[in-house]
Short mmCIF file of C-alpha atoms in Angstrom, two decimals:
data_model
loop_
_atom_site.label_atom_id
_atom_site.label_comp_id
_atom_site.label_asym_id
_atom_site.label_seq_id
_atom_site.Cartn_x
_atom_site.Cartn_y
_atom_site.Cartn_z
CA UNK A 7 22.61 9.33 -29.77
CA UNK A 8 22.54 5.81 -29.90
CA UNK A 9 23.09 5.17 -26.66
CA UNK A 10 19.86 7.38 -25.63
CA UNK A 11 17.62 5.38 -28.52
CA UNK A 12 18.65 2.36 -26.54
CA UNK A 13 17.62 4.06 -23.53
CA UNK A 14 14.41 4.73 -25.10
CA UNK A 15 13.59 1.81 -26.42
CA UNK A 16 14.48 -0.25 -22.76
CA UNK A 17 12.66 1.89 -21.17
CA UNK A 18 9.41 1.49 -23.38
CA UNK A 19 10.11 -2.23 -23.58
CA UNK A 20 10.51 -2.60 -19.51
CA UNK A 21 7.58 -3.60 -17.08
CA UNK A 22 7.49 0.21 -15.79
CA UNK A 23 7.16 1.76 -19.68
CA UNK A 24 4.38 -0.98 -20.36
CA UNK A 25 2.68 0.29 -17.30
CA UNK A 26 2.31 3.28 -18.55
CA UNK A 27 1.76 3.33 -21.91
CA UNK A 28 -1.06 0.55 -20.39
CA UNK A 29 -2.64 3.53 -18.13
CA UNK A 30 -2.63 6.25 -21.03
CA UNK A 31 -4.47 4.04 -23.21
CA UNK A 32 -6.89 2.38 -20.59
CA UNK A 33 -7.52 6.17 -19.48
CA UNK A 34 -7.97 7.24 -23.46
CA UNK A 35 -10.41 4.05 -24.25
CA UNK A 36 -12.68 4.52 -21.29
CA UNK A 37 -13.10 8.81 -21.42
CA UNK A 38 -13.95 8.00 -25.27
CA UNK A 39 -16.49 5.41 -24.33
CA UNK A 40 -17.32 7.77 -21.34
CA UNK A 41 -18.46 10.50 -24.18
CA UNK A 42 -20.10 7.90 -26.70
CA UNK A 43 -22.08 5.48 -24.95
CA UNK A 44 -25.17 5.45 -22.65
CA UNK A 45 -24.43 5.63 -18.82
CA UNK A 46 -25.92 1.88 -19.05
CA UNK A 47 -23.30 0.74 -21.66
CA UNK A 48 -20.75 2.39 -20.06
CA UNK A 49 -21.13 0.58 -16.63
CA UNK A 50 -21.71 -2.63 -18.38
CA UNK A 51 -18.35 -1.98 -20.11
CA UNK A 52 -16.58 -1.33 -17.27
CA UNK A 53 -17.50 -4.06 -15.05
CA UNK A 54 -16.52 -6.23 -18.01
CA UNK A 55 -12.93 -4.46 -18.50
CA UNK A 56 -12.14 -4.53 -14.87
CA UNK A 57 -12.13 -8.19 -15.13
CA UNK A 58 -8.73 -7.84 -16.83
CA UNK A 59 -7.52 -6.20 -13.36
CA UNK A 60 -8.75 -8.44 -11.16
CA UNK A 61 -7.83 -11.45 -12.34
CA UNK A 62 -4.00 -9.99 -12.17
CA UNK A 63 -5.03 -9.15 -8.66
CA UNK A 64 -6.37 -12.28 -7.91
CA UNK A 65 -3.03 -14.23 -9.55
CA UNK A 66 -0.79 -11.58 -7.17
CA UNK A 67 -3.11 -12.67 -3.59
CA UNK A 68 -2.10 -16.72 -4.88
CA UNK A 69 1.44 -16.41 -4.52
CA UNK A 70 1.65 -13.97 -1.03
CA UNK A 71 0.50 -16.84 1.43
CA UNK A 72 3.30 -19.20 0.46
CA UNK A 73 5.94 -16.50 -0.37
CA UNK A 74 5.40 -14.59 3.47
CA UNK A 75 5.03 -18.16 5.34
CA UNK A 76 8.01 -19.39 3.65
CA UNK A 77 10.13 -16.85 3.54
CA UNK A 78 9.41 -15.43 6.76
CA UNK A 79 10.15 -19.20 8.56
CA UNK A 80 13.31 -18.88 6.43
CA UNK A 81 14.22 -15.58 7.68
CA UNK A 82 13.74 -16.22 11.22
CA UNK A 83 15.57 -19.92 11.27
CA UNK A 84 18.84 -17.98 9.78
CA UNK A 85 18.28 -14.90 12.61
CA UNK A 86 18.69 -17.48 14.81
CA UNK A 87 17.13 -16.62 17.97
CA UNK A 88 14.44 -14.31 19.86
CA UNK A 89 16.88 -11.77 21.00
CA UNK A 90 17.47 -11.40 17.23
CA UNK A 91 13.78 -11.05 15.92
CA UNK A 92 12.86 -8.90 19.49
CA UNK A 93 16.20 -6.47 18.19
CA UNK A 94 15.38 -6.38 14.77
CA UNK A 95 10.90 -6.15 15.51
CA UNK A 96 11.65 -3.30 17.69
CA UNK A 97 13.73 -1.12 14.89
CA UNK A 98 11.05 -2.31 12.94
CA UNK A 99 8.10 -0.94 14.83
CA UNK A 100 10.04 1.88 16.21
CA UNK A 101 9.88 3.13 12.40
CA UNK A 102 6.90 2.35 11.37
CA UNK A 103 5.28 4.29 14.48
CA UNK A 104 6.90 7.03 13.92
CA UNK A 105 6.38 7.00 10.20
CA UNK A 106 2.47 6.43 10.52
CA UNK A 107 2.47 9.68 13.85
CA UNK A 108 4.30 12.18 10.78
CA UNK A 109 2.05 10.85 8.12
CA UNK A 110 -1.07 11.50 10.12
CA UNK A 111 0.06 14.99 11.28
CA UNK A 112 0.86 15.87 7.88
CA UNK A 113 -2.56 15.64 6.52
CA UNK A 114 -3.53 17.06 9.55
CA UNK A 115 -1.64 20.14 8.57
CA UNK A 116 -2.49 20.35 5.73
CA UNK A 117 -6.59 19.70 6.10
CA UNK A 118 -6.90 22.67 8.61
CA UNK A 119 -4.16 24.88 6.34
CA UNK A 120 -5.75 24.62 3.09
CA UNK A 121 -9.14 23.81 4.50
CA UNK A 122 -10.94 21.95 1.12
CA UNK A 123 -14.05 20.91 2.69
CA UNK A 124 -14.97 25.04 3.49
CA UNK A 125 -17.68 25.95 1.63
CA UNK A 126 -17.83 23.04 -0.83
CA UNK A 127 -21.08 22.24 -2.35
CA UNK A 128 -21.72 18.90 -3.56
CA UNK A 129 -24.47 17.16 -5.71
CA UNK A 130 -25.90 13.55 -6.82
CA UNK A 131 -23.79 12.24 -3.54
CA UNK A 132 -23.66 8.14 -3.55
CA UNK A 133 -25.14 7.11 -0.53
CA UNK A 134 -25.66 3.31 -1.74
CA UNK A 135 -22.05 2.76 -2.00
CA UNK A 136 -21.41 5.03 0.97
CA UNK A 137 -23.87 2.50 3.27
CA UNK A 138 -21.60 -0.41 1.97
CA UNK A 139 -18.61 1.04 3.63
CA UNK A 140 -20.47 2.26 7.21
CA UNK A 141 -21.77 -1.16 7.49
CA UNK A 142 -17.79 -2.47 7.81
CA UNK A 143 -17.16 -0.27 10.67
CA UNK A 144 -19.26 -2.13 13.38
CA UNK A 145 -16.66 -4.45 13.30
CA UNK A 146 -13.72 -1.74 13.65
CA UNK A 147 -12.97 -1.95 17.25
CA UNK A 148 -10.02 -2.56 19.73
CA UNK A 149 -10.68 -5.78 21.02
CA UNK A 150 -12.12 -6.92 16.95
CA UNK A 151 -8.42 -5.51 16.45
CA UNK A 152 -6.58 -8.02 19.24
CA UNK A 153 -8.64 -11.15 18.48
CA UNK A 154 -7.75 -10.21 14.34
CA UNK A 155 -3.82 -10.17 15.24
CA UNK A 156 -3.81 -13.81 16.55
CA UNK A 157 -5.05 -16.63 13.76
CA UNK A 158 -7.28 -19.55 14.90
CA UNK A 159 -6.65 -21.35 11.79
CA UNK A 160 -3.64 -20.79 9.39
CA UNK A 161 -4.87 -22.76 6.93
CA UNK A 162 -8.17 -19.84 6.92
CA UNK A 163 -5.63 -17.14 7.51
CA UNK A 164 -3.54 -18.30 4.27
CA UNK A 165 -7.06 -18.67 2.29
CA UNK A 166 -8.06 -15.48 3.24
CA UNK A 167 -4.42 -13.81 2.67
CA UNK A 168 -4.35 -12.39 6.08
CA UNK A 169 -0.93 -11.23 6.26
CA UNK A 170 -0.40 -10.22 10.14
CA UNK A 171 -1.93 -13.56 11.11
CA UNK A 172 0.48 -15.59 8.57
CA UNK A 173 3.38 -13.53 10.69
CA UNK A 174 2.24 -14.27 14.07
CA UNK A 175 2.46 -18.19 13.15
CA UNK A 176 5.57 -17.82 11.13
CA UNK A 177 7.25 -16.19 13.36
CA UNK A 178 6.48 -19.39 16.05
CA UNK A 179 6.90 -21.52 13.31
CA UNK A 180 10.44 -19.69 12.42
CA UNK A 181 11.76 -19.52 16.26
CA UNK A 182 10.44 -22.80 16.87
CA UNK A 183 12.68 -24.29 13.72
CA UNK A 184 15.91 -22.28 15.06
CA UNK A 185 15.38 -23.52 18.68
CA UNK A 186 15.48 -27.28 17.39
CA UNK A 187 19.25 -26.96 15.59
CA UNK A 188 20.55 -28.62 12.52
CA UNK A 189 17.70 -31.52 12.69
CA UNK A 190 15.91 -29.24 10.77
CA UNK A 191 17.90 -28.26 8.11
CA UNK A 192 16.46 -30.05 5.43
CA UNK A 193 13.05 -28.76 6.39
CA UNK A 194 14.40 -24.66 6.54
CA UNK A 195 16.06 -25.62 3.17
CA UNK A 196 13.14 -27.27 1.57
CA UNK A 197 11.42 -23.86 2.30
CA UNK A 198 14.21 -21.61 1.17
CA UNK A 199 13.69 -23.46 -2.15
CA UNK A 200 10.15 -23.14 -2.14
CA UNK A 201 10.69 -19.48 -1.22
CA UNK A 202 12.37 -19.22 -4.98
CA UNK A 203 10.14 -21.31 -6.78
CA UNK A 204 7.29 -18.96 -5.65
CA UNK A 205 9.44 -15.52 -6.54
CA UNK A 206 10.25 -17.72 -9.98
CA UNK A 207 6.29 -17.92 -10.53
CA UNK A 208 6.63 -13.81 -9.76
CA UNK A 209 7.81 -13.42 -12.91
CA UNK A 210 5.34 -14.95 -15.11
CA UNK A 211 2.51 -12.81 -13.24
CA UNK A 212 3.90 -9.65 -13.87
CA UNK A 213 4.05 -10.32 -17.51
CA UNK A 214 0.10 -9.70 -16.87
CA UNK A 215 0.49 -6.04 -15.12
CA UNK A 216 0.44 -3.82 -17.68
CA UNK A 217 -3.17 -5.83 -18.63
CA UNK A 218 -4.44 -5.25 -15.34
CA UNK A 219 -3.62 -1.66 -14.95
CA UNK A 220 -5.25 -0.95 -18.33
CA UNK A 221 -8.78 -3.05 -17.47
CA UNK A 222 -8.53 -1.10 -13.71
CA UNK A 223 -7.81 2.76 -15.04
CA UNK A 224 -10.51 1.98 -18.27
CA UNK A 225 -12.92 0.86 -15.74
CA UNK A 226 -12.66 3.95 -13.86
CA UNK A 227 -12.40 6.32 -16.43
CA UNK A 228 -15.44 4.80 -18.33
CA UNK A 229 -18.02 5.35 -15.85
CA UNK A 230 -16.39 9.08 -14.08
CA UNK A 231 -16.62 12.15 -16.24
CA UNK A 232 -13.17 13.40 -15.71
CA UNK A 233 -13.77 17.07 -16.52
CA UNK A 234 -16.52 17.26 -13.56
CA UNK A 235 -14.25 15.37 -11.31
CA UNK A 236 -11.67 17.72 -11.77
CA UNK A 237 -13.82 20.97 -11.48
CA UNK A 238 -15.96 19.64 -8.12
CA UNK A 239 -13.38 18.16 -6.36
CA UNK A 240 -10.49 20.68 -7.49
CA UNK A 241 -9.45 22.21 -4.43
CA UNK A 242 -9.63 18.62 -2.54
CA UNK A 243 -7.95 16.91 -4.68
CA UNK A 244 -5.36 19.48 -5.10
CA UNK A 245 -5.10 19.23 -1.42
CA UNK A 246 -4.49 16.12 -0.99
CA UNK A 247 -1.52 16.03 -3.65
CA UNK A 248 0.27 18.82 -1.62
CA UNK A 249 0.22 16.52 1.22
CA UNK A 250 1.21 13.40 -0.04
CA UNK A 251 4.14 15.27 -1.96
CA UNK A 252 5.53 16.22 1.17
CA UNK A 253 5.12 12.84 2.33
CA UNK A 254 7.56 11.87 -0.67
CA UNK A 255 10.10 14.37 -0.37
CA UNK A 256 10.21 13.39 3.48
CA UNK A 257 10.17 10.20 2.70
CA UNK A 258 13.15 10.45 0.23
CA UNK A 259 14.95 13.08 2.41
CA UNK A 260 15.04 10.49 5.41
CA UNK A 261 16.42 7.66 2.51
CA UNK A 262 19.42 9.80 1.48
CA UNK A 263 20.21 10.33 5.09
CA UNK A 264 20.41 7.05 5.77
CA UNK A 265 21.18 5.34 2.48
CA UNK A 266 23.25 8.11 1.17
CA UNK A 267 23.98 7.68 -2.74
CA UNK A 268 22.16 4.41 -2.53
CA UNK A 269 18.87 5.70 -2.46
CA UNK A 270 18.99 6.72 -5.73
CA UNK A 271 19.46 2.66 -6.80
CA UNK A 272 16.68 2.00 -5.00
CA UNK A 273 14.56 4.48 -6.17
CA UNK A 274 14.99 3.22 -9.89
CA UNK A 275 14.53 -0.30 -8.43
CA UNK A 276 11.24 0.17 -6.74
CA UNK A 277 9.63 2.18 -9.98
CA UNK A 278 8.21 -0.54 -11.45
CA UNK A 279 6.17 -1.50 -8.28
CA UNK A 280 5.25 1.86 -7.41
CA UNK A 281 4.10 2.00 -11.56
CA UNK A 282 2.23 -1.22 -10.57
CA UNK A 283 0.79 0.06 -7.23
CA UNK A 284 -0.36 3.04 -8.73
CA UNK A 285 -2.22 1.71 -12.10
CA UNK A 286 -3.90 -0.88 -9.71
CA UNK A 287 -4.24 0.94 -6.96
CA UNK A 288 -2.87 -2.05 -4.71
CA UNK A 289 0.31 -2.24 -2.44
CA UNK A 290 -0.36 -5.70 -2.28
CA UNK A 291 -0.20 -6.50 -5.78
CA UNK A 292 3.46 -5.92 -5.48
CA UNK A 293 4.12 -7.58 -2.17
CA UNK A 294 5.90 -10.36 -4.59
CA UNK A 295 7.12 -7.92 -6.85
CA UNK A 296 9.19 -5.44 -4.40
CA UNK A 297 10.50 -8.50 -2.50
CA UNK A 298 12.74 -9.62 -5.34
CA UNK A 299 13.70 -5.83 -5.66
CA UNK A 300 15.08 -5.55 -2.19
CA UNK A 301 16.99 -8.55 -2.34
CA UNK A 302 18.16 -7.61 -5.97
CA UNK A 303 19.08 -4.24 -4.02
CA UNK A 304 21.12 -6.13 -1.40
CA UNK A 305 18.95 -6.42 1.55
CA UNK A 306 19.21 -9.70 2.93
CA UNK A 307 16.50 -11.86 2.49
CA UNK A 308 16.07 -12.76 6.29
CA UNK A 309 15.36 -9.05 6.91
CA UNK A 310 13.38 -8.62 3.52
CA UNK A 311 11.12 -11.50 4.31
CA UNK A 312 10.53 -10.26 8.16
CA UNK A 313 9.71 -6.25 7.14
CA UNK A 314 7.66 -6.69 4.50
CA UNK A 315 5.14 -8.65 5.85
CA UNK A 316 5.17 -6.16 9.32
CA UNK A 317 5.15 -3.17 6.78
CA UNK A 318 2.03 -4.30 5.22
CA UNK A 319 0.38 -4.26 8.59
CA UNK A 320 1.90 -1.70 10.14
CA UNK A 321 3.78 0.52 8.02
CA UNK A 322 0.98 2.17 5.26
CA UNK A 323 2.45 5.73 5.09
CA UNK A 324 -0.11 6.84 2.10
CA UNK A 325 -2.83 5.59 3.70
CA UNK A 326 -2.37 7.24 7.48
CA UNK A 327 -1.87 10.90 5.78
CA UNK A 328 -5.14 10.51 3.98
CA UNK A 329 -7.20 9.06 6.71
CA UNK A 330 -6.78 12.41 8.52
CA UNK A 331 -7.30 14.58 6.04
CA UNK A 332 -10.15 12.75 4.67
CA UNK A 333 -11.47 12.56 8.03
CA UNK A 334 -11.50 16.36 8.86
CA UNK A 335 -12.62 17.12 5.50
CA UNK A 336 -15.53 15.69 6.16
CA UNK A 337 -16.21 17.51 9.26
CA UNK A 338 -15.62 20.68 7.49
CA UNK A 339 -18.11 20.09 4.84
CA UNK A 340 -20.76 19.74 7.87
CA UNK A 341 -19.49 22.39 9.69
CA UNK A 342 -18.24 20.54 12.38
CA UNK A 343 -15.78 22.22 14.66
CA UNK A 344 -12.80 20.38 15.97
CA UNK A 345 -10.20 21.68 18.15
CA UNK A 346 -6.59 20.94 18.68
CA UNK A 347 -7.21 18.41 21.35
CA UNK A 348 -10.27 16.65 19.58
CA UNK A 349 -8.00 16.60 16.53
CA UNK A 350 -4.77 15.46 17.82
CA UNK A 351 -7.07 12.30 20.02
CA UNK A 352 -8.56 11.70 16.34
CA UNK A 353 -5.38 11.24 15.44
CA UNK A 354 -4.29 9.04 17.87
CA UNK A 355 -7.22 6.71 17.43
CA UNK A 356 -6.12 6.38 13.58
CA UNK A 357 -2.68 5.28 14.62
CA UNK A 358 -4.39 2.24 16.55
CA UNK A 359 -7.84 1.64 14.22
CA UNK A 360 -5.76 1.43 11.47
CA UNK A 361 -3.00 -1.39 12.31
CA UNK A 362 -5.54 -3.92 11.63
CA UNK A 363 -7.10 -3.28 8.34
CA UNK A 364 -4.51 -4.65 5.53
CA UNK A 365 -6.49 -6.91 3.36
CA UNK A 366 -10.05 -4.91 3.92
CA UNK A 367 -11.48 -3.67 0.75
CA UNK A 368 -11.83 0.15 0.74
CA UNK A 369 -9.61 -0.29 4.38
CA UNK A 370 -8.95 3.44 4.63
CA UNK A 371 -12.63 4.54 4.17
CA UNK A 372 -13.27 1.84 6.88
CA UNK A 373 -11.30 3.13 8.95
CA UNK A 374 -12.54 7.10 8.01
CA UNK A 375 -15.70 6.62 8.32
CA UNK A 376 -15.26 4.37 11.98
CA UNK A 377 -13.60 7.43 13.09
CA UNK A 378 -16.33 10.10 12.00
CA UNK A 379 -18.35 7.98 14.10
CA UNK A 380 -16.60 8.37 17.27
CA UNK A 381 -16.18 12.23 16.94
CA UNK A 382 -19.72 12.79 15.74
CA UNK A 383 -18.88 13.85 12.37
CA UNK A 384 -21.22 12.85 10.37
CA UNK A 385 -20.86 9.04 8.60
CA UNK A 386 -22.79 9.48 5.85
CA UNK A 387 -19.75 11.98 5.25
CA UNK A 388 -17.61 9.50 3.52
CA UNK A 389 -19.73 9.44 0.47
CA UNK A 390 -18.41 13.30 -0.56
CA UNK A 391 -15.28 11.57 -1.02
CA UNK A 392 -15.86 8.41 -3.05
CA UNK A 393 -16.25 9.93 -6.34
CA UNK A 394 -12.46 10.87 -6.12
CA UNK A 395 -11.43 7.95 -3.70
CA UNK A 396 -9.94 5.77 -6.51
CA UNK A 397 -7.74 8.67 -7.80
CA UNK A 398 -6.44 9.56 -4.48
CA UNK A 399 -5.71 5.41 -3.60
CA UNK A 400 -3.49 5.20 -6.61
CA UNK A 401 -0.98 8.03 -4.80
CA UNK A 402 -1.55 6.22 -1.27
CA UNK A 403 -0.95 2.83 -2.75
CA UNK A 404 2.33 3.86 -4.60
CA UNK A 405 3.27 6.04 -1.36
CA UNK A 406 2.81 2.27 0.92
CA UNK A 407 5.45 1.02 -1.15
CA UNK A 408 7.41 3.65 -0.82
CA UNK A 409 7.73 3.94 2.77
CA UNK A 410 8.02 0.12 3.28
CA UNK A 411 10.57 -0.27 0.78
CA UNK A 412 12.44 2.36 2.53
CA UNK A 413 12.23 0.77 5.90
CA UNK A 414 13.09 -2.63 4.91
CA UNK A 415 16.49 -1.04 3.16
CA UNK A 416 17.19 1.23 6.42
CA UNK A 417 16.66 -1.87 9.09
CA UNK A 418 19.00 -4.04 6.08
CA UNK A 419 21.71 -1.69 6.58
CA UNK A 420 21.32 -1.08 10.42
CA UNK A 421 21.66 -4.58 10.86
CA UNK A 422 25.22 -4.83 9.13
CA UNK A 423 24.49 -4.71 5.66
CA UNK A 424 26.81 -1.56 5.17
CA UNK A 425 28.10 -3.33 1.72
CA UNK A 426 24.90 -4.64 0.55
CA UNK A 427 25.36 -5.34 -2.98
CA UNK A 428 28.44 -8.36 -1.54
CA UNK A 429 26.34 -10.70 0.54
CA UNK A 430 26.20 -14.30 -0.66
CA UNK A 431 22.95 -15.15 1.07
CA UNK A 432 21.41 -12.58 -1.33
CA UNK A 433 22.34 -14.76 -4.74
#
């Protein structure tokens, strides 16, 4: 008995228990003020209270820059040498292709299975907001996309926290250093200690999570009547969560295969930035966060610090299976047909549109709405869906840190680290 009170009280006291005692009472405050207060009030109140999650946001996108650039040059200088990286980037990508093809057809299953959009009749649609998000798409093209991947500047690409250009000049930065020897050791090991300065400072921001996920869900909650929410967009919402379920247990599934009885230790590992993920509704709030878990987990940091940073690019599970569905929602709700072919090209142009867009605000309605465009669904379309968007982003953000967690572990232990809890390099 005492043993479970300990439990209890561990639990409760732990980041992930804070989390969510943080959520239920940001989601209790703001449907109270929701019921009491003018729609005025209410807006002004949560504009004010979503402060609190920003400025944890904001204290998360300080510390990525230096942690990927350092670690990442780090990594690479102990791989050694191209053939290396080129081994281990292929696994990489290998996976994270084929994880962002399954995603993608499983919304597309289940969109044209359960078929939400049919006969749905919606009211007081937000087209200002909606205009917001079209106007990003004009940029949203292939060659945008190749000129994005390559950074003129690293000093803009590190003010502007944009990840896959940071990798592209760490990773000459990284092969550069390993190509030159032991003359610069003292340089790779400067940045290995800056690495752990910058997971030290890691720390101290999380101690502000559970205050940002209670100023992000009050925010929400304050200004959407939850009872309408969950009537109108029932079915849809519904949906989606049948879909993204699957995604888990597929997700999981392929982890035990792999990771056998480890997956399990990960899994409790990784809860507190998939709690984080999901009260935030940002994977990259715990980019600092789930790199400390990995390493605690045994991966070794040259393969943690090379992953993670592809994963955020390339690797957004969550995000892929809702672009689809979203996407063909839409053209349901206008009545637009679509058949095999058309659908399975749609899908193949999310698999490329969407390998650009980490770091862009509302990315996957970006990226929706670009694609409605090209298939002349309607564009205007993506406003049905942002009433429920931020509810559906706190699943796909918690499922991107499942699936790149998951790869990072699998490409650890393909590269050798069979006993992954014994390598020095990981203390």
């Amino acid at each position: 008995m005492d043993k479970i009170q300990n439990q209890k009280k561990s639990f409760f006291s732990g980041l992930t228990g804070q989390i969510l005692i943080a959520m239920v009472l940001g989601a209790t405050l703001g449907i109270i003020l929701h019921n009491m207060i003018s729609p005025e009030a209410a807006q002004s109140f949560s504009t004010k209270i979503k402060m609190l999650a920003t400025i944890f946001i904001r204290l998360v996108q300080m510390i990525i820059s230096p942690l990927v650039f350092t670690t990442l040059v780090v990594g690479i200088a102990k791989l050694g040498d191209i053939k290396t990286v080129g081994r281990i980037g292929g696994k990489a990508l290998g996976w994270f292709f084929t994880a962002s093809f399954i995603s993608l057809l499983i919304g597309l299953f289940y969109v044209n299975i359960l078929q939400p959009g049919v006969g749905l009749k919606l009211d007081n649609v937000d087209m200002a907001t909606a205009s917001e998000v079209t106007g990003k798409t004009q940029n949203l093209s292939f060659e945008n996309f190749v000129e994005h991947i390559v950074p003129k500047s690293i000093i803009e690409a590190m003010a502007t926290n944009e990840i896959l250009q940071i990798v592209v000049f760490s990773i000459f930065f990284g092969l550069a250093a390993a190509s030159l020897g032991s003359t610069v050791k003292p340089i790779i090991g400067a940045f290995d200690k800056l690495s752990h300065i910058v997971l030290k400072m890691v720390n101290y921001v999380m101690n502000f999570a559970p205050i940002g996920v209670f100023g992000a869900i009050a925010a929400v909650f304050a200004v959407r009547d939850a009872e309408e929410l969950v009537i109108t967009y029932f079915k849809f919402f519904g949906s989606f969560l049948i879909g993204i379920s699957t995604l888990w247990v597929l997700l999981i599934a392929v982890g035990y295969v792999f990771l056998k009885g480890r997956m399990t230790e990960l899994l409790k590992r990784i809860t507190g930035p998939l709690a984080i993920a999901f009260g935030t509704t940002s994977s990259e709030a715990v980019f600092p966060k789930l790199t400390e878990e990995l390493e605690s987990f045994g991966v070794k940091d040259k393969i943690v610090s090379f992953m993670l940073p592809l994963g955020y690019s390339f690797n957004l599970d969550g995000s892929m299976m809702y672009m689809t569905f979203a996407s063909i929602f839409i053209a349901q709700f206008y009545n637009v047909h679509l058949d095999l072919g058309t659908q399975m090209a749609m899908l193949l142009v999310l698999m490329l549109t969407s390998k650009g867009i980490a770091g862009v605000p509302r990315a996957s309605l970006v990226v929706v709405a670009a694609t409605c465009g090209m298939f002349d669904i309607p564009v205007e379309g993506i406003a049905l869906i942002l009433p429920i968007d931020h509810f559906c982003d706190m699943f796909r953000s918690a499922t991107n840190v499942l699936g790149n967690a998951l790869a990072t572990s699998v490409v650890g232990q393909w590269e050798g680290n069979n006993d992954l809890g014994s390598d020095s390099e990981n203390n």
